[in-house]
PDB file of C-alpha atoms in Angstrom:
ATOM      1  CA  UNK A1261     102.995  97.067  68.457  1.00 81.00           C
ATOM      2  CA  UNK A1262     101.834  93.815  69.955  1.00 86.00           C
ATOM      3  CA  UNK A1263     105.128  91.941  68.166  1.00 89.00           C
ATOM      4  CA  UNK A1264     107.062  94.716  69.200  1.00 92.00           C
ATOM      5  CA  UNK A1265     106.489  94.003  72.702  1.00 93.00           C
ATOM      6  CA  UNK A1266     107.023  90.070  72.188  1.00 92.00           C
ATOM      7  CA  UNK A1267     110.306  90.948  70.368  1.00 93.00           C
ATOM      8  CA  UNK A1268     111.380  93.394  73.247  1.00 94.00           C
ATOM      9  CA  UNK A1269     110.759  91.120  76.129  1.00 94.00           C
ATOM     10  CA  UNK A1270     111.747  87.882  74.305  1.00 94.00           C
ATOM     11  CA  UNK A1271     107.919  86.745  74.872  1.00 92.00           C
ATOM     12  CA  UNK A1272     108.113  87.939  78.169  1.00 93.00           C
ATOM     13  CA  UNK A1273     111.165  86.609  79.796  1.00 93.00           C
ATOM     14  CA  UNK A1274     111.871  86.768  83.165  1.00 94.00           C
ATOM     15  CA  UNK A1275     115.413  88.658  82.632  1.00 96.00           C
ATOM     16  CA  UNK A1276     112.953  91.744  81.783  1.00 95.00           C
ATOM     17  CA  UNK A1277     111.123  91.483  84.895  1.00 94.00           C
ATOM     18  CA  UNK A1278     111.289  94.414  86.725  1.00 91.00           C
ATOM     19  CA  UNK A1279     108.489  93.629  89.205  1.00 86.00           C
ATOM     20  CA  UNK A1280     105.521  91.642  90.221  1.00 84.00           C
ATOM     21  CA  UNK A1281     101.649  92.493  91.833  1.00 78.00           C
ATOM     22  CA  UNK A1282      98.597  91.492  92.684  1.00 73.00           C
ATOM     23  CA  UNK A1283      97.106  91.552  89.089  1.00 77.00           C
ATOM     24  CA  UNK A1284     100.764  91.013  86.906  1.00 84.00           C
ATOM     25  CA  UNK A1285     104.140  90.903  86.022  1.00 90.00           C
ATOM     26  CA  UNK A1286     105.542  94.172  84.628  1.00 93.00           C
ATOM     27  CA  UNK A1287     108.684  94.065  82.319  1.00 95.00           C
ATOM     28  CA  UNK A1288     111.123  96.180  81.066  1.00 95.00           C
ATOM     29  CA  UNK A1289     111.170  96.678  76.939  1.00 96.00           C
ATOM     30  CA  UNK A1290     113.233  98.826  74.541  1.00 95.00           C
ATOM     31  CA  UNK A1291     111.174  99.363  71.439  1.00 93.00           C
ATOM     32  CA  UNK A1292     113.466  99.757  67.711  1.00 92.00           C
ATOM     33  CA  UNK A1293     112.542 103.011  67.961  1.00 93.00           C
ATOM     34  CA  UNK A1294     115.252 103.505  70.996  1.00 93.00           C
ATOM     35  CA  UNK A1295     112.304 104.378  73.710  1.00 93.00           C
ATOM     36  CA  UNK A1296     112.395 102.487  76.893  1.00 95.00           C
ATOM     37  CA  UNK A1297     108.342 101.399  78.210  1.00 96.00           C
ATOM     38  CA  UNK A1298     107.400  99.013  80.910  1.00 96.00           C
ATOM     39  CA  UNK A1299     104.733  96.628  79.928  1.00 96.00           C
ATOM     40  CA  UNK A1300     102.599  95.205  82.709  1.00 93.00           C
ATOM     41  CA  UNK A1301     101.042  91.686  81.712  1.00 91.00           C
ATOM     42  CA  UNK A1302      97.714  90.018  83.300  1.00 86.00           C
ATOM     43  CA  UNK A1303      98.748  86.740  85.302  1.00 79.00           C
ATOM     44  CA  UNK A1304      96.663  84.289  83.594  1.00 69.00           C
ATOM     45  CA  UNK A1305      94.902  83.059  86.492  1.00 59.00           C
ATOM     46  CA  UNK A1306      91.310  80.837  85.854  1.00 50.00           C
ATOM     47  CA  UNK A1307      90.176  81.350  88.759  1.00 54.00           C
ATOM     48  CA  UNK A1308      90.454  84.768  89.301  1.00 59.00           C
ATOM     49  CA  UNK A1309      90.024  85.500  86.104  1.00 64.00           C
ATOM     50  CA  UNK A1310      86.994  87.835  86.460  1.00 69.00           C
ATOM     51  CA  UNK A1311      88.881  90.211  88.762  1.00 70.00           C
ATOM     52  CA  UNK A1312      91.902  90.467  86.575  1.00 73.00           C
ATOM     53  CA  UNK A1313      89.955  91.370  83.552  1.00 77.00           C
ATOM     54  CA  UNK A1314      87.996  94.071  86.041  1.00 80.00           C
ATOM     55  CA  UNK A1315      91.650  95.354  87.328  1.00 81.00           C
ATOM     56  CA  UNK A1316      92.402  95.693  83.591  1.00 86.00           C
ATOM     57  CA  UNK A1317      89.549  97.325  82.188  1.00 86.00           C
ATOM     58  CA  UNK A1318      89.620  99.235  85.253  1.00 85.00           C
ATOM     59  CA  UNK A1319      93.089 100.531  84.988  1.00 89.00           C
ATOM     60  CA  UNK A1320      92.587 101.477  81.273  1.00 91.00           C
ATOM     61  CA  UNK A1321      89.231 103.821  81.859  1.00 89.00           C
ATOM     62  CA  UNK A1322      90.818 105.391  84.685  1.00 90.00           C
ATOM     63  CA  UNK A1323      93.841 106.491  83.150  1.00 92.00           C
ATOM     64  CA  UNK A1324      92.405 107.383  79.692  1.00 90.00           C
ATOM     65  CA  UNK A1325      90.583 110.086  82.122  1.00 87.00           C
ATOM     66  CA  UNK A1326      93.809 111.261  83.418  1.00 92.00           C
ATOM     67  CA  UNK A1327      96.834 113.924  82.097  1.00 92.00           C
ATOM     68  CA  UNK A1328      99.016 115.093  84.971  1.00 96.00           C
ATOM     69  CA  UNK A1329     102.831 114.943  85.417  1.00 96.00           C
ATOM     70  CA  UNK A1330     102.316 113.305  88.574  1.00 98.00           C
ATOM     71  CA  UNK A1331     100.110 110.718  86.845  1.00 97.00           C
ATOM     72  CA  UNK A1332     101.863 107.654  85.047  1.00 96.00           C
ATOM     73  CA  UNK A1333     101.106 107.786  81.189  1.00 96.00           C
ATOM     74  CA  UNK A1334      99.179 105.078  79.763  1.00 95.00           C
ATOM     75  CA  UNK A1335     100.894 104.631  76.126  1.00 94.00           C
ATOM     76  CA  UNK A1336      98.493 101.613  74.904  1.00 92.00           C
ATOM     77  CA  UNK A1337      97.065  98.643  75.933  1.00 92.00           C
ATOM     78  CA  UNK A1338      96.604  94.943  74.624  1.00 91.00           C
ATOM     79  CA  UNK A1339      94.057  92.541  74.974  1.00 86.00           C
ATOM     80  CA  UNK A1340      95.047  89.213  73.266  1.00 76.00           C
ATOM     81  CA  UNK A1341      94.229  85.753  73.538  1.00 72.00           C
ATOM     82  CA  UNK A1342      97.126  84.401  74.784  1.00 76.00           C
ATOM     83  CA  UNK A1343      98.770  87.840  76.378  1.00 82.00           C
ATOM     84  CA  UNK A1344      96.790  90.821  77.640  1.00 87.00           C
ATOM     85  CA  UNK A1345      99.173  93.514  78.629  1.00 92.00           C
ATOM     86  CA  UNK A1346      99.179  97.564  79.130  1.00 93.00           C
ATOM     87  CA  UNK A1347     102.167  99.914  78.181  1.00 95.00           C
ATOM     88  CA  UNK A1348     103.383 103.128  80.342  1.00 95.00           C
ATOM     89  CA  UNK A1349     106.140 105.241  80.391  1.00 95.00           C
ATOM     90  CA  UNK A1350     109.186 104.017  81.964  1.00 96.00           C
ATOM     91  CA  UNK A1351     110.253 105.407  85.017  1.00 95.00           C
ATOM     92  CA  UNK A1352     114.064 104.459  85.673  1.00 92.00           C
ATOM     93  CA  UNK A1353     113.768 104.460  89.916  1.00 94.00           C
ATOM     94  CA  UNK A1354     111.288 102.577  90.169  1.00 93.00           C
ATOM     95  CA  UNK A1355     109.187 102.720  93.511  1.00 94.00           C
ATOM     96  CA  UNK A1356     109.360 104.722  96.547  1.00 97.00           C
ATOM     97  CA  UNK A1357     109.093 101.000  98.599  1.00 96.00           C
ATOM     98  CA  UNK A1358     112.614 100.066  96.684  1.00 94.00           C
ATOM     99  CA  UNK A1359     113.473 103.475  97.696  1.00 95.00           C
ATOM    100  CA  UNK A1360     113.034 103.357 101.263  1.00 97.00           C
ATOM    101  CA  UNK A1361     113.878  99.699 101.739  1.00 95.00           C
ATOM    102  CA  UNK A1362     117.206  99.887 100.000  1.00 94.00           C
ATOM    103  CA  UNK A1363     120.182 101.414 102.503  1.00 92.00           C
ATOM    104  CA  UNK A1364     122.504 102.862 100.144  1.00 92.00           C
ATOM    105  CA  UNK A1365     119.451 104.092  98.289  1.00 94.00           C
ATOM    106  CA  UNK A1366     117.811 105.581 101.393  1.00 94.00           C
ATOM    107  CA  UNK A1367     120.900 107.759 102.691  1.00 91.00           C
ATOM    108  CA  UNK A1368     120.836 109.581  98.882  1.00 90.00           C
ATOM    109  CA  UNK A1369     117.220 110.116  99.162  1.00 95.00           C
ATOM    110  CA  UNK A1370     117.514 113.532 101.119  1.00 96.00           C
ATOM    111  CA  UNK A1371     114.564 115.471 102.864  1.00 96.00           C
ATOM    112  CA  UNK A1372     114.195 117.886  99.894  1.00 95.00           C
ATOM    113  CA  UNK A1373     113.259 114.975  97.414  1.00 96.00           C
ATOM    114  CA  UNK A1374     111.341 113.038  99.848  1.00 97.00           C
ATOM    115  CA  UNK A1375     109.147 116.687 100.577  1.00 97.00           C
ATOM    116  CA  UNK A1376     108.983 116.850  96.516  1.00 96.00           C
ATOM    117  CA  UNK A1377     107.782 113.153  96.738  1.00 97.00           C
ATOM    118  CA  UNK A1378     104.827 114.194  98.829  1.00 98.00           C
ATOM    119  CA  UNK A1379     103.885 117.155  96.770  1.00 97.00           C
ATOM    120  CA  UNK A1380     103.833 115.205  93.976  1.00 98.00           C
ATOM    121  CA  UNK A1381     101.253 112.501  95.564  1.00 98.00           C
ATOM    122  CA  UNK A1382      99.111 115.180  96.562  1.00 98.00           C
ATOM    123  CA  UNK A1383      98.802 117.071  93.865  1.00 98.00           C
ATOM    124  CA  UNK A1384      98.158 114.112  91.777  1.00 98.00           C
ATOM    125  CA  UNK A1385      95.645 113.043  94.210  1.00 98.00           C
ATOM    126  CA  UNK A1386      94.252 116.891  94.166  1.00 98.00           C
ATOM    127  CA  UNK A1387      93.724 116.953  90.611  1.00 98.00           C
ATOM    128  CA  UNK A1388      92.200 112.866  90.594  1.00 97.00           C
ATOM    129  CA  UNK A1389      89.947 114.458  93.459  1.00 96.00           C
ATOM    130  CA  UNK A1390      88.463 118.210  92.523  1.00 96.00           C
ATOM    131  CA  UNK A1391      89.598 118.307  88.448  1.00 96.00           C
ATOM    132  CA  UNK A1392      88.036 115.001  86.940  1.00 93.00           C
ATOM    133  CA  UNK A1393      84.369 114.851  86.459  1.00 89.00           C
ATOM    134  CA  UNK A1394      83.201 112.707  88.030  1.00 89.00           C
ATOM    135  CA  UNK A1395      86.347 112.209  90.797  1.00 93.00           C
ATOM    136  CA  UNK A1396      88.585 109.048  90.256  1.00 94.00           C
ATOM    137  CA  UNK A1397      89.446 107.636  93.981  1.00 94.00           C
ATOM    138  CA  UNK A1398      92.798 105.729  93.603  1.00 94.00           C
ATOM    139  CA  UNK A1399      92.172 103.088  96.769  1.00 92.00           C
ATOM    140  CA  UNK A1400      95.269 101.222  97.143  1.00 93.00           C
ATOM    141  CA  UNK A1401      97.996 104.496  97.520  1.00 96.00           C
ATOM    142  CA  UNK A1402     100.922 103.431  98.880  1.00 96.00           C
ATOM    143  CA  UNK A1403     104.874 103.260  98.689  1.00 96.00           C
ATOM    144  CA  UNK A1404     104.860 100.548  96.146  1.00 93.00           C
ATOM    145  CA  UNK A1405     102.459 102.327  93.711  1.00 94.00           C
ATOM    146  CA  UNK A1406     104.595 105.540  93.823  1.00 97.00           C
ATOM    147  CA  UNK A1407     106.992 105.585  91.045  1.00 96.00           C
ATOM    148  CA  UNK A1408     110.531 108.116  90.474  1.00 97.00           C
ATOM    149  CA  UNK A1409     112.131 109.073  87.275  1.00 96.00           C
ATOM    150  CA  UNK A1410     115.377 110.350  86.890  1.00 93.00           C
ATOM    151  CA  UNK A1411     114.366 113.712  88.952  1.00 94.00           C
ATOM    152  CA  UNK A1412     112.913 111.572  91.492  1.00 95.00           C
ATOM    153  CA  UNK A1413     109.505 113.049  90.651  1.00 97.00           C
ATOM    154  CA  UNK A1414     106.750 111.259  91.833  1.00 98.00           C
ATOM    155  CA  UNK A1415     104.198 108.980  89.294  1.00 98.00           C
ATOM    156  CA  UNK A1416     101.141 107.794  90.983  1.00 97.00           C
ATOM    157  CA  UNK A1417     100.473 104.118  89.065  1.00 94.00           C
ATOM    158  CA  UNK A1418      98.240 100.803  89.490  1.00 91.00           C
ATOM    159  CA  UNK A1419      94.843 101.930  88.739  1.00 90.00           C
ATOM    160  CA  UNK A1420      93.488  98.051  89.182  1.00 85.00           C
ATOM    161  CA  UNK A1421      91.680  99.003  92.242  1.00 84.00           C
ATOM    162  CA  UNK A1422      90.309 102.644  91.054  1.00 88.00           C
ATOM    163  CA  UNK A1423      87.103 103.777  91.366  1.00 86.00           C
ATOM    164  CA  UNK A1424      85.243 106.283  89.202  1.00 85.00           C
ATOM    165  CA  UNK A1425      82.698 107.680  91.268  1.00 80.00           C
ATOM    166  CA  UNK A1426      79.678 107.693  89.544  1.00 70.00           C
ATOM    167  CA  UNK A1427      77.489 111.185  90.840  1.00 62.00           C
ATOM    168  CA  UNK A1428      74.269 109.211  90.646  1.00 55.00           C
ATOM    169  CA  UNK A1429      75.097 106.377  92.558  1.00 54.00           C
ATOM    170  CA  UNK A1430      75.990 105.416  95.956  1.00 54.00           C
ATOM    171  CA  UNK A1431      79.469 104.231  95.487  1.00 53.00           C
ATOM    172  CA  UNK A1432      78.907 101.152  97.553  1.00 56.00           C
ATOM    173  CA  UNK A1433      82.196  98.914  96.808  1.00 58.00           C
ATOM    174  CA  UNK A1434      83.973  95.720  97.993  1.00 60.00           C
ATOM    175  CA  UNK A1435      87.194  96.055  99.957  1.00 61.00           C
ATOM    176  CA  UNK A1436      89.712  96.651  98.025  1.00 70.00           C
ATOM    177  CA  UNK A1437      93.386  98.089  98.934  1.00 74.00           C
ATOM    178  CA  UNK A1438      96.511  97.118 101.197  1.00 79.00           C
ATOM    179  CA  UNK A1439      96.393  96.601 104.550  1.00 79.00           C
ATOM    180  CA  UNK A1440      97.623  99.081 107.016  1.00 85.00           C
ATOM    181  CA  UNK A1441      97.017 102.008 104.282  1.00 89.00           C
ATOM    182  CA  UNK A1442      93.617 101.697 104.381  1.00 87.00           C
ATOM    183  CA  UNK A1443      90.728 103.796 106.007  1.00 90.00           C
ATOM    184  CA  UNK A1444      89.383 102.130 108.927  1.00 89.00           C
ATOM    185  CA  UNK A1445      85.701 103.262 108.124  1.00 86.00           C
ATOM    186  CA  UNK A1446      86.005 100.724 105.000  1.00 82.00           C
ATOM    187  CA  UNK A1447      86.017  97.767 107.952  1.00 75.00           C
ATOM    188  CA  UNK A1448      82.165  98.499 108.373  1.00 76.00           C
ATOM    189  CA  UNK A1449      81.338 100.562 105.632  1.00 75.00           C
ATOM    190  CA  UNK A1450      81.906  99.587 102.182  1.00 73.00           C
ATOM    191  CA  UNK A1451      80.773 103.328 100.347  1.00 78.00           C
ATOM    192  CA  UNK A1452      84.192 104.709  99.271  1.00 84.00           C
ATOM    193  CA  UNK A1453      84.638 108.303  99.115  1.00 90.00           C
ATOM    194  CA  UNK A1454      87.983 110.601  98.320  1.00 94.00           C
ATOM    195  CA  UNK A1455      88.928 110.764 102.110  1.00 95.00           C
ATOM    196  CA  UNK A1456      89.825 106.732 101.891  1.00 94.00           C
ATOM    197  CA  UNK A1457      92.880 108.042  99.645  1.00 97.00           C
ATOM    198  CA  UNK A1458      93.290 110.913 101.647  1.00 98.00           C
ATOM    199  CA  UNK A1459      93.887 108.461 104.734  1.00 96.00           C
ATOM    200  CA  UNK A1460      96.497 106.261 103.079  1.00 97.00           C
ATOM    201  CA  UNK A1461      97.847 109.818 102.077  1.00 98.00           C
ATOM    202  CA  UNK A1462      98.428 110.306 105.622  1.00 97.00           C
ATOM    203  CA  UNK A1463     100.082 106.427 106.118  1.00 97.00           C
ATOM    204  CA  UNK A1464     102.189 107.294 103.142  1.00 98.00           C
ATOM    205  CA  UNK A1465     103.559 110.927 104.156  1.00 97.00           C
ATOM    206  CA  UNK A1466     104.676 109.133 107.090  1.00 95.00           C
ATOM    207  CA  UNK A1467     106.527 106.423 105.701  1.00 97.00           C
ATOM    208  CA  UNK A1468     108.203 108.648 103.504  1.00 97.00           C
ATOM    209  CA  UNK A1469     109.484 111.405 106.395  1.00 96.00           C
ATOM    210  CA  UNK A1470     110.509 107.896 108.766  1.00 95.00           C
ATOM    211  CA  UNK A1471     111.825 106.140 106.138  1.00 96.00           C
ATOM    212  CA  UNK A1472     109.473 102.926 107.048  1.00 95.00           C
ATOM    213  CA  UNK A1473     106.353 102.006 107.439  1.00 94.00           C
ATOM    214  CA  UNK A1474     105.008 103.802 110.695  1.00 92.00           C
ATOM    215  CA  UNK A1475     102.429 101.227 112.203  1.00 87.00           C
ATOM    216  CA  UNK A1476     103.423 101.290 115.722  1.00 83.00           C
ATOM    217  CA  UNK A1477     103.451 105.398 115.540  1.00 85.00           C
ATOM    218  CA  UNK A1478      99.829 105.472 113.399  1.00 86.00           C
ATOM    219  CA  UNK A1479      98.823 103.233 117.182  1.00 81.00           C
ATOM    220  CA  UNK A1480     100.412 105.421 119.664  1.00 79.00           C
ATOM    221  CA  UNK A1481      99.261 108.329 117.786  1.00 77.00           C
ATOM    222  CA  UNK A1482      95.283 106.790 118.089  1.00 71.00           C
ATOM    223  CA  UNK A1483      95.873 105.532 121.189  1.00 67.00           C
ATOM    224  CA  UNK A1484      96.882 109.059 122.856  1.00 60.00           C
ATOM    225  CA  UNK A1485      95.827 112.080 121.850  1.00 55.00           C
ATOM    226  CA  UNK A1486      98.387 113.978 123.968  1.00 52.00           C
ATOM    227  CA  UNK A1487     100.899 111.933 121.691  1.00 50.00           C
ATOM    228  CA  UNK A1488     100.282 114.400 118.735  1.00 52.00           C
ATOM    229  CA  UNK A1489     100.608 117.000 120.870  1.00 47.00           C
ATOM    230  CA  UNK A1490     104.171 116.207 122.369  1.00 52.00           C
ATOM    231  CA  UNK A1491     105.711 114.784 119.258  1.00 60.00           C
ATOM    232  CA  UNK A1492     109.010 115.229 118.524  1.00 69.00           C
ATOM    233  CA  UNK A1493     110.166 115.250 114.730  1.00 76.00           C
ATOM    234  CA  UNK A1494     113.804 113.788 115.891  1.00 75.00           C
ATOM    235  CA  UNK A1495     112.018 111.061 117.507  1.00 75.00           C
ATOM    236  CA  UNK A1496     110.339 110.042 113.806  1.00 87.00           C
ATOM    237  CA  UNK A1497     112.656 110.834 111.744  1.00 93.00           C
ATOM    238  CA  UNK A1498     114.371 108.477 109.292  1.00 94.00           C
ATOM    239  CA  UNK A1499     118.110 107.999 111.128  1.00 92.00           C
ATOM    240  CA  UNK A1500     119.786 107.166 108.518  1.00 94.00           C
ATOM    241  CA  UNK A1501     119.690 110.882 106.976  1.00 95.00           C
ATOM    242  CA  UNK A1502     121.238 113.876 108.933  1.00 93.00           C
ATOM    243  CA  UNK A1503     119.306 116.351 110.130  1.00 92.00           C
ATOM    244  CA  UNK A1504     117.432 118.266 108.229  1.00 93.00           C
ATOM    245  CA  UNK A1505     118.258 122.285 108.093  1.00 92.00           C
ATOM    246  CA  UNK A1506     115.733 124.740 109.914  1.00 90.00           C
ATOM    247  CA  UNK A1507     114.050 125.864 106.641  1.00 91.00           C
ATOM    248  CA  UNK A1508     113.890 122.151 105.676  1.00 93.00           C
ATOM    249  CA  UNK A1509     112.427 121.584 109.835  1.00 92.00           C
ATOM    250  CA  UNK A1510     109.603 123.425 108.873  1.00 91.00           C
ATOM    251  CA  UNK A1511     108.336 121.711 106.310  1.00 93.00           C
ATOM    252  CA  UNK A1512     109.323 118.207 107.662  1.00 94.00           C
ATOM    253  CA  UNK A1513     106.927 119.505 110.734  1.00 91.00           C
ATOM    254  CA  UNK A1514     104.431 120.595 109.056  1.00 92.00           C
ATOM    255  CA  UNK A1515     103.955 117.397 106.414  1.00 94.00           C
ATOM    256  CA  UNK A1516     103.746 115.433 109.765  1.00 91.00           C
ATOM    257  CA  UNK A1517     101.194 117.895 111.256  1.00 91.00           C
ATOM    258  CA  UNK A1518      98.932 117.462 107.568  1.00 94.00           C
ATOM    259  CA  UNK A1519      99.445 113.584 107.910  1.00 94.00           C
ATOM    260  CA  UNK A1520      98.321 113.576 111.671  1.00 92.00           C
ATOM    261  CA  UNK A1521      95.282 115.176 110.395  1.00 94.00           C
ATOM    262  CA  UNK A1522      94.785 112.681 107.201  1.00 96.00           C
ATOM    263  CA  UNK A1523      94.713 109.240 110.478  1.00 94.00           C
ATOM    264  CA  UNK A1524      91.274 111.024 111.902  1.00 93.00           C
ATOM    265  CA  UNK A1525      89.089 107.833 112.373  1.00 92.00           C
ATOM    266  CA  UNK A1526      85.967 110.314 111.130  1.00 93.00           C
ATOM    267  CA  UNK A1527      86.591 110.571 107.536  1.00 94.00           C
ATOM    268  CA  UNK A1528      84.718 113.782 107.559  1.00 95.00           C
ATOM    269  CA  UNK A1529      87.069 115.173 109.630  1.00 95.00           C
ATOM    270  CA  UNK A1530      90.413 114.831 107.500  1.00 96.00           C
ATOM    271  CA  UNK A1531      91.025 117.598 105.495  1.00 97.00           C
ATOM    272  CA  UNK A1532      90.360 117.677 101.540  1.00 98.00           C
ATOM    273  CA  UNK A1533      93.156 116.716  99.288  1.00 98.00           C
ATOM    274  CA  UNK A1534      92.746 120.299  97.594  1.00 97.00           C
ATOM    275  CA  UNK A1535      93.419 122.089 101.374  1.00 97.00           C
ATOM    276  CA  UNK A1536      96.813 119.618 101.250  1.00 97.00           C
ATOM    277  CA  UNK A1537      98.347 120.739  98.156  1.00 97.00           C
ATOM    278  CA  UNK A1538      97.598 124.148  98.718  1.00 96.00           C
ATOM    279  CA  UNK A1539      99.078 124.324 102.155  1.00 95.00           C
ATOM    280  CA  UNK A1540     102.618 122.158 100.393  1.00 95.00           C
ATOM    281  CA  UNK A1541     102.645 124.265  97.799  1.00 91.00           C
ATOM    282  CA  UNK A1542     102.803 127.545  99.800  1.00 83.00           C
ATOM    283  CA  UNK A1543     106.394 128.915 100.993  1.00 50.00           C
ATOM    284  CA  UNK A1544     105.801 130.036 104.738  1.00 50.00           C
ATOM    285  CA  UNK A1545     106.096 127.131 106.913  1.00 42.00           C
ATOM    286  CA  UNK A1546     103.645 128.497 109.254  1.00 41.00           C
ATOM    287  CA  UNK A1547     100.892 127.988 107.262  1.00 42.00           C
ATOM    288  CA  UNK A1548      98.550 126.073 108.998  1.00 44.00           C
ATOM    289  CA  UNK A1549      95.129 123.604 107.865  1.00 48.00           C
ATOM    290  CA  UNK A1550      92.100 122.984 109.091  1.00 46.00           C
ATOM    291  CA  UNK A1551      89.626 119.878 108.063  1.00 43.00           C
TER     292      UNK A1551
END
């Protein structure tokens, strides 16, 4: 396998590069068998060498844990000398960032994918949550670590940053995540629980239904209670879509009401991802949550 993946990325040439992160490059490779995988390989860095190897071991425990469809698929994993690397399941989109960022990709990315893009995230995030034993908390979701295939289902990827939390320990952590997506508890607390995911859940839902990252809204919304109140969904939604039909209103409104509820400064008031996916997955749009 290892030559394989030399042979398929002509020792990892930058033509394959399909993008780049904090902890390394990932490439596009066609194996002989005729199956497309991307490969993501360790920078070599010296100096930070320590974390990289942590990101990597990391990334391999948590997602040995894992089997969901929202959930990228580890397929194997290298550590060499010379190349360390870990190989997934391609998915031919790419990420929701790309997604968003890109114009003529952004006017064919309609309200019922981006609400299916959502779902996806919480449901993954359910399962990572209430379903593993113990819970895996992702810490670094957002738009750039949500992946499409061809259906534009959502994969959520880079497990670097993950954290297992262990039931008989106090889960104290160093910071870790992007800023603007993460909880603002974690700027005097360092104990990471599921509600810092839950959080950038919130941040994300919101990029996805403006179409952009939704700082200056996220303020006015903390700022001004009242705000949430009087907020108008054709005043944050993306533009460059039309508008979206009533059926497709209500569930636009209530994603933003859910995400509103995910920005609470007290952590212990945001709901649960589990309350989330089962008020997405229901039909009405009335239904309502509570923290």
């Amino acid at each position: 396998m290892y030559e394989e993946i030399i042979r398929a990325t002509k020792t990892f040439n930058d033509i394959y590069c399909i993008g780049k992160g904090g902890y390394g490059t990932t490439y596009q490779a066609k194996l002989s068998s005729g199956e497309m995988v991307a490969v993501k390989k360790l920078h070599q860095l010296l100096d930070d060498e320590k974390r990289s190897r942590k990101a990597f071991l990391n990334e391999i425990k948590a997602l040995t844990k894992v089997r969901h469809r929202n959930i990228i698929k580890l397929h194997g994993f290298c550590s060499h000398a010379r190349h360390s690397f870990l190989v997934y399941e391609y998915l031919e989109i790419g990420s929701l960032a790309r997604m968003l960022e890109i114009e003529e990709y952004a006017k064919d990315f309609d309200w019922s994918k981006r609400l299916n893009i959502v779902k996806g995230v919480a449901y993954a995030l359910s399962y990572m949550h209430h379903d593993c034993s113990p819970p895996i908390i992702h810490r670094d979701i957002k738009s750039n670590n949500i992946l499409l295939d061809s259906q534009y289902e959502a994969h959520v990827s880079d497990f670097g940053t993950a954290k297992i939390l262990e039931l008989d320990s106090s889960n104290w952590t160093s910071l870790a995540g992007t800023y603007g997506y993460i909880a603002p508890e974690l700027a005097y607390t360092m104990k990471i629980t599921e509600k810092c995911d839950v959080y950038s859940f919130g941040v994300l839902s919101l990029e996805v239904i403006m179409g952009k990252y939704p700082g200056d809204f996220i303020f006015s919304l903390k700022s001004s209670p009242s705000v949430e109140m009087g907020i108008q969904l054709k005043d944050v939604l993306d533009q460059r879509l039309q508008f979206p039909t009533s059926q497709v209103e209500a569930e636009l409104i209530r994603v933003a009401g859910i995400a509103t509820k995910c920005l609470n400064d007290l952590p212990e008031s945001r709901p649960t991802m589990h309350m989330i996916s089962k008020v997405l997955a229901m039909a009405k749009p009335q239904a309502a949550i509570s923290s």
